C-alpha cells in the first residue's frame, strides 16, 4: 500500500481514499459516542453551524472543544462522554482539527475517521477494500502532531498485514505535546482520564466511515469482522 501522510493545509485535492486521524481527542470521542449508542455523528464546519443544527433538532447532542458553552450539551472529552446514554441519538461534533480534516476530504470516495481506539478495525477495512493508495490526514498541529502521525503510521503498517508492535507508537503518542497539555490542564473541557482513554489500542471493534448525507458530512460506525482464525496482535 502506498501511504501518504499530510497535514490539512497540504491537501491540494481530495484523495481517493482518506484516513483522517485525530487521537486527542475528536475521533476517540466519536468512537466513544458510538459505543454509548449514538446512531450517527454530524461533523459541523463551524460553531455557528453546530448551534444551528442543534436549534433545528433540539433532540440532537451538540459537543465542541474547550469549555462548556451555551447551546452545547457537552464537550469533546472521552472521559466525560463515556457516562452519557446516547442510545439512538444523533451527535453534532465540532472540533478544532478532526472535523476540519474530515470536511477537507469530503469529496474522497472513502473517508475514514480514526484514532488508536479503532486502529485495527480501520486497518482491516483498508485491507478488505483493497486500498492501494491511502492518504492519512494528520490533523493536529498543522500535520506535525506526533500522536496523530504515530497512529497514522501504525494503521498504515497494520493495513499491509504486518505484525507491528504498537508499543513504540503508543509511547510516541503518550509523549506528545497534546498529551502533555491534556494532562497538565492547559486545555479546557478535560477529564483526568482523557489521555489514558485516547491511548487504549483497539478498544472498539468498528471503523468509522464518513459520507455525505443531505448536504451534511455524517460519520457512522462500520463493523469489520475479523477474518476466520485470525490471531490477535
mmCIF file of C-alpha atoms in Angstrom:
data_model
loop_
_atom_site.group_PDB
_atom_site.id
_atom_site.type_symbol
_atom_site.label_atom_id
_atom_site.label_comp_id
_atom_site.label_asym_id
_atom_site.label_seq_id
_atom_site.Cartn_x
_atom_site.Cartn_y
_atom_site.Cartn_z
ATOM 1 C CA UNK A 1 0.000 0.000 0.000
ATOM 2 C CA UNK A 2 1.250 3.453 -0.944
ATOM 3 C CA UNK A 3 0.643 5.659 2.098
ATOM 4 C CA UNK A 4 0.994 9.446 2.242
ATOM 5 C CA UNK A 5 0.910 11.477 5.442
ATOM 6 C CA UNK A 6 -0.271 15.063 5.008
ATOM 7 C CA UNK A 7 -1.487 17.929 7.139
ATOM 8 C CA UNK A 8 -4.802 19.552 6.332
ATOM 9 C CA UNK A 9 -3.152 22.555 4.640
ATOM 10 C CA UNK A 10 -1.141 20.225 2.396
ATOM 11 C CA UNK A 11 -4.230 18.724 0.767
ATOM 12 C CA UNK A 12 -4.230 20.140 -2.749
ATOM 13 C CA UNK A 13 -7.221 17.982 -3.697
ATOM 14 C CA UNK A 14 -9.343 15.259 -2.189
ATOM 15 C CA UNK A 15 -7.576 11.880 -2.468
ATOM 16 C CA UNK A 16 -9.448 8.723 -3.494
ATOM 17 C CA UNK A 17 -9.082 7.222 -0.009
ATOM 18 C CA UNK A 18 -8.505 9.299 3.129
ATOM 19 C CA UNK A 19 -7.986 8.295 6.738
ATOM 20 C CA UNK A 20 -8.429 11.346 8.942
ATOM 21 C CA UNK A 21 -6.619 10.880 12.253
ATOM 22 C CA UNK A 22 -7.344 12.799 15.451
ATOM 23 C CA UNK A 23 -6.263 10.887 18.532
ATOM 24 C CA UNK A 24 -6.610 13.635 21.157
ATOM 25 C CA UNK A 25 -9.491 13.831 21.025
ATOM 26 C CA UNK A 26 -12.081 14.126 18.244
ATOM 27 C CA UNK A 27 -12.130 10.597 16.896
ATOM 28 C CA UNK A 28 -11.596 8.959 20.245
ATOM 29 C CA UNK A 29 -14.678 10.877 21.372
ATOM 30 C CA UNK A 30 -16.573 9.845 18.226
ATOM 31 C CA UNK A 31 -15.815 6.176 18.880
ATOM 32 C CA UNK A 32 -16.991 6.527 22.465
ATOM 33 C CA UNK A 33 -20.187 8.200 21.252
ATOM 34 C CA UNK A 34 -20.967 5.168 19.092
ATOM 35 C CA UNK A 35 -20.088 2.843 21.957
ATOM 36 C CA UNK A 36 -22.592 4.753 24.096
ATOM 37 C CA UNK A 37 -25.292 4.148 21.492
ATOM 38 C CA UNK A 38 -25.171 7.136 19.136
ATOM 39 C CA UNK A 39 -26.679 6.379 15.734
ATOM 40 C CA UNK A 40 -24.645 8.913 13.766
ATOM 41 C CA UNK A 41 -22.384 11.937 14.156
ATOM 42 C CA UNK A 42 -22.820 15.054 12.042
ATOM 43 C CA UNK A 43 -19.470 16.774 11.504
ATOM 44 C CA UNK A 44 -20.079 20.518 11.660
ATOM 45 C CA UNK A 45 -17.957 23.040 9.802
ATOM 46 C CA UNK A 46 -18.258 25.801 12.398
ATOM 47 C CA UNK A 47 -19.615 26.516 15.844
ATOM 48 C CA UNK A 48 -22.424 28.510 14.279
ATOM 49 C CA UNK A 49 -23.371 25.560 12.063
ATOM 50 C CA UNK A 50 -23.340 23.235 15.063
ATOM 51 C CA UNK A 51 -25.616 25.584 17.000
ATOM 52 C CA UNK A 52 -27.937 25.996 14.004
ATOM 53 C CA UNK A 53 -28.236 22.214 13.660
ATOM 54 C CA UNK A 54 -28.954 21.919 17.362
ATOM 55 C CA UNK A 55 -31.604 24.633 17.120
ATOM 56 C CA UNK A 56 -33.326 22.777 14.271
ATOM 57 C CA UNK A 57 -33.010 19.441 16.040
ATOM 58 C CA UNK A 58 -33.239 20.052 19.808
ATOM 59 C CA UNK A 59 -33.051 16.317 20.471
ATOM 60 C CA UNK A 60 -29.547 16.113 18.949
ATOM 61 C CA UNK A 61 -26.487 16.229 21.225
ATOM 62 C CA UNK A 62 -24.022 19.016 20.361
ATOM 63 C CA UNK A 63 -20.422 18.985 21.518
ATOM 64 C CA UNK A 64 -17.357 21.152 20.976
ATOM 65 C CA UNK A 65 -13.732 21.606 22.012
ATOM 66 C CA UNK A 66 -12.858 23.646 25.074
ATOM 67 C CA UNK A 67 -15.057 24.659 27.997
ATOM 68 C CA UNK A 68 -18.805 24.227 28.219
ATOM 69 C CA UNK A 69 -20.751 26.851 26.281
ATOM 70 C CA UNK A 70 -24.404 27.863 25.879
ATOM 71 C CA UNK A 71 -26.210 25.767 23.291
ATOM 72 C CA UNK A 72 -23.837 22.819 23.570
ATOM 73 C CA UNK A 73 -24.666 19.727 25.595
ATOM 74 C CA UNK A 74 -21.158 18.552 26.367
ATOM 75 C CA UNK A 75 -17.514 18.913 25.383
ATOM 76 C CA UNK A 76 -15.010 16.950 23.331
ATOM 77 C CA UNK A 77 -13.791 14.681 26.132
ATOM 78 C CA UNK A 78 -13.957 10.878 26.110
ATOM 79 C CA UNK A 79 -13.792 10.821 29.897
ATOM 80 C CA UNK A 80 -16.898 12.980 30.159
ATOM 81 C CA UNK A 81 -18.759 11.435 27.226
ATOM 82 C CA UNK A 82 -18.432 7.832 28.444
ATOM 83 C CA UNK A 83 -21.015 8.435 31.170
ATOM 84 C CA UNK A 84 -23.726 9.641 28.768
ATOM 85 C CA UNK A 85 -26.521 7.490 27.405
ATOM 86 C CA UNK A 86 -26.634 8.276 23.687
ATOM 87 C CA UNK A 87 -28.864 5.402 22.633
ATOM 88 C CA UNK A 88 -30.329 6.181 19.194
ATOM 89 C CA UNK A 89 -29.220 9.819 19.356
ATOM 90 C CA UNK A 90 -27.560 11.992 16.715
ATOM 91 C CA UNK A 91 -24.436 13.846 17.828
ATOM 92 C CA UNK A 92 -23.222 17.107 16.280
ATOM 93 C CA UNK A 93 -19.454 17.428 16.644
ATOM 94 C CA UNK A 94 -17.294 20.500 16.002
ATOM 95 C CA UNK A 95 -13.617 20.377 16.920
ATOM 96 C CA UNK A 96 -10.519 22.377 16.157
ATOM 97 C CA UNK A 97 -8.790 19.825 13.935
ATOM 98 C CA UNK A 98 -10.565 16.488 13.488
ATOM 99 C CA UNK A 99 -13.829 17.678 11.991
ATOM 100 C CA UNK A 100 -11.927 20.213 9.877
ATOM 101 C CA UNK A 101 -9.783 17.435 8.427
ATOM 102 C CA UNK A 102 -12.754 15.240 7.595
ATOM 103 C CA UNK A 103 -14.581 18.060 5.833
ATOM 104 C CA UNK A 104 -11.419 18.874 3.852
ATOM 105 C CA UNK A 105 -11.568 15.446 2.163
ATOM 106 C CA UNK A 106 -15.337 15.095 1.885
ATOM 107 C CA UNK A 107 -15.060 14.543 -1.887
ATOM 108 C CA UNK A 108 -12.949 11.403 -1.434
ATOM 109 C CA UNK A 109 -14.593 8.129 -2.430
ATOM 110 C CA UNK A 110 -13.814 6.669 1.011
ATOM 111 C CA UNK A 111 -13.313 8.730 4.170
ATOM 112 C CA UNK A 112 -12.421 7.000 7.418
ATOM 113 C CA UNK A 113 -12.009 8.791 10.724
ATOM 114 C CA UNK A 114 -9.603 7.113 13.109
ATOM 115 C CA UNK A 115 -7.691 7.036 16.360
ATOM 116 C CA UNK A 116 -5.949 4.325 18.347
ATOM 117 C CA UNK A 117 -9.203 3.016 19.805
ATOM 118 C CA UNK A 118 -10.360 1.889 16.328
ATOM 119 C CA UNK A 119 -6.943 1.339 14.729
ATOM 120 C CA UNK A 120 -7.198 -2.362 13.880
ATOM 121 C CA UNK A 121 -10.737 -2.132 12.537
ATOM 122 C CA UNK A 122 -9.652 0.796 10.351
ATOM 123 C CA UNK A 123 -6.639 -1.116 9.029
ATOM 124 C CA UNK A 124 -8.783 -4.191 8.392
ATOM 125 C CA UNK A 125 -11.310 -2.163 6.406
ATOM 126 C CA UNK A 126 -8.496 -0.755 4.249
ATOM 127 C CA UNK A 127 -7.293 -4.313 3.608
ATOM 128 C CA UNK A 128 -10.810 -5.556 2.883
ATOM 129 C CA UNK A 129 -11.398 -2.764 0.373
ATOM 130 C CA UNK A 130 -8.029 -3.430 -1.297
ATOM 131 C CA UNK A 131 -6.939 0.185 -0.975
ATOM 132 C CA UNK A 132 -3.628 0.579 -2.808
ATOM 133 C CA UNK A 133 -3.194 4.328 -2.236
ATOM 134 C CA UNK A 134 -4.217 5.913 1.050
ATOM 135 C CA UNK A 135 -3.760 9.474 2.278
ATOM 136 C CA UNK A 136 -3.560 9.807 6.041
ATOM 137 C CA UNK A 137 -4.612 13.272 7.155
ATOM 138 C CA UNK A 138 -2.609 14.208 10.259
ATOM 139 C CA UNK A 139 -4.936 16.809 11.714
ATOM 140 C CA UNK A 140 -3.140 18.171 14.765
ATOM 141 C CA UNK A 141 -0.510 20.918 14.828
ATOM 142 C CA UNK A 142 -0.596 21.584 11.075
ATOM 143 C CA UNK A 143 0.253 17.965 10.344
ATOM 144 C CA UNK A 144 3.049 17.687 12.906
ATOM 145 C CA UNK A 145 1.143 16.266 15.894
ATOM 146 C CA UNK A 146 3.114 13.173 16.834
ATOM 147 C CA UNK A 147 0.148 11.399 18.425
ATOM 148 C CA UNK A 148 -1.740 11.624 15.133
ATOM 149 C CA UNK A 149 1.273 10.772 12.989
ATOM 150 C CA UNK A 150 2.155 7.790 15.183
ATOM 151 C CA UNK A 151 -1.401 6.475 14.935
ATOM 152 C CA UNK A 152 -1.490 7.015 11.172
ATOM 153 C CA UNK A 153 1.812 5.200 10.696
ATOM 154 C CA UNK A 154 0.649 2.330 12.878
ATOM 155 C CA UNK A 155 -2.601 1.927 10.930
ATOM 156 C CA UNK A 156 -0.666 2.070 7.655
ATOM 157 C CA UNK A 157 1.609 -0.739 8.827
ATOM 158 C CA UNK A 158 -1.320 -2.842 10.020
ATOM 159 C CA UNK A 159 -3.175 -2.238 6.755
ATOM 160 C CA UNK A 160 -0.436 -4.178 4.989
ATOM 161 C CA UNK A 161 -0.986 -7.087 7.360
ATOM 162 C CA UNK A 162 2.348 -6.568 9.081
ATOM 163 C CA UNK A 163 2.633 -7.854 12.630
ATOM 164 C CA UNK A 164 3.535 -4.491 14.089
ATOM 165 C CA UNK A 165 4.297 -3.868 17.758
ATOM 166 C CA UNK A 166 2.090 -0.991 18.823
ATOM 167 C CA UNK A 167 4.107 -0.122 21.933
ATOM 168 C CA UNK A 168 6.524 2.310 20.278
ATOM 169 C CA UNK A 169 3.686 4.143 18.519
ATOM 170 C CA UNK A 170 1.713 4.454 21.748
ATOM 171 C CA UNK A 171 4.792 5.745 23.576
ATOM 172 C CA UNK A 172 5.181 8.491 20.985
ATOM 173 C CA UNK A 173 1.548 9.480 21.462
ATOM 174 C CA UNK A 174 1.916 9.461 25.239
ATOM 175 C CA UNK A 175 4.930 11.766 24.978
ATOM 176 C CA UNK A 176 3.226 14.171 22.565
ATOM 177 C CA UNK A 177 2.522 17.832 23.149
ATOM 178 C CA UNK A 178 -1.221 17.168 23.120
ATOM 179 C CA UNK A 179 -0.932 14.519 25.827
ATOM 180 C CA UNK A 180 1.110 16.885 27.998
ATOM 181 C CA UNK A 181 -1.368 19.731 27.556
ATOM 182 C CA UNK A 182 -4.297 17.496 28.443
ATOM 183 C CA UNK A 183 -2.519 16.026 31.470
ATOM 184 C CA UNK A 184 -1.422 19.446 32.736
ATOM 185 C CA UNK A 185 -4.819 21.057 32.291
ATOM 186 C CA UNK A 186 -3.592 23.501 29.661
ATOM 187 C CA UNK A 187 -6.627 22.670 27.555
ATOM 188 C CA UNK A 188 -10.126 23.206 28.890
ATOM 189 C CA UNK A 189 -13.002 20.745 28.869
ATOM 190 C CA UNK A 190 -10.777 17.881 30.023
ATOM 191 C CA UNK A 191 -11.339 14.811 32.189
ATOM 192 C CA UNK A 192 -8.350 13.321 34.086
ATOM 193 C CA UNK A 193 -8.780 10.024 32.205
ATOM 194 C CA UNK A 194 -8.743 11.563 28.711
ATOM 195 C CA UNK A 195 -5.123 10.746 27.821
ATOM 196 C CA UNK A 196 -5.387 7.154 29.005
ATOM 197 C CA UNK A 197 -8.643 6.673 27.108
ATOM 198 C CA UNK A 198 -7.064 8.064 23.937
ATOM 199 C CA UNK A 199 -4.241 5.513 24.229
ATOM 200 C CA UNK A 200 -6.435 2.414 24.553
ATOM 201 C CA UNK A 201 -5.490 0.381 21.499
ATOM 202 C CA UNK A 202 -8.383 -1.283 19.666
ATOM 203 C CA UNK A 203 -10.922 -0.663 22.408
ATOM 204 C CA UNK A 204 -13.719 -0.807 19.827
ATOM 205 C CA UNK A 205 -14.294 -3.336 17.003
ATOM 206 C CA UNK A 206 -15.646 -0.929 14.405
ATOM 207 C CA UNK A 207 -14.214 1.518 11.884
ATOM 208 C CA UNK A 208 -15.855 4.920 11.313
ATOM 209 C CA UNK A 209 -16.915 5.929 7.805
ATOM 210 C CA UNK A 210 -17.928 9.476 6.856
ATOM 211 C CA UNK A 211 -20.244 10.071 3.907
ATOM 212 C CA UNK A 212 -22.314 12.928 2.522
ATOM 213 C CA UNK A 213 -25.977 12.725 3.548
ATOM 214 C CA UNK A 214 -28.369 15.538 2.611
ATOM 215 C CA UNK A 215 -25.542 18.089 2.317
ATOM 216 C CA UNK A 216 -24.094 17.060 5.694
ATOM 217 C CA UNK A 217 -20.949 15.047 6.414
ATOM 218 C CA UNK A 218 -22.139 12.161 8.558
ATOM 219 C CA UNK A 219 -19.994 9.683 10.449
ATOM 220 C CA UNK A 220 -21.271 6.182 11.207
ATOM 221 C CA UNK A 221 -19.719 3.055 12.723
ATOM 222 C CA UNK A 222 -18.839 0.281 10.309
ATOM 223 C CA UNK A 223 -18.457 -3.244 11.637
ATOM 224 C CA UNK A 224 -15.408 -5.036 10.249
ATOM 225 C CA UNK A 225 -15.447 -8.750 11.143
ATOM 226 C CA UNK A 226 -12.160 -10.399 11.966
ATOM 227 C CA UNK A 227 -11.059 -12.955 9.377
ATOM 228 C CA UNK A 228 -11.681 -16.586 10.437
ATOM 229 C CA UNK A 229 -8.877 -17.954 12.546
ATOM 230 C CA UNK A 230 -7.168 -14.588 12.839
ATOM 231 C CA UNK A 231 -4.707 -14.307 15.678
ATOM 232 C CA UNK A 232 -4.756 -11.216 17.871
ATOM 233 C CA UNK A 233 -1.762 -8.896 17.526
#
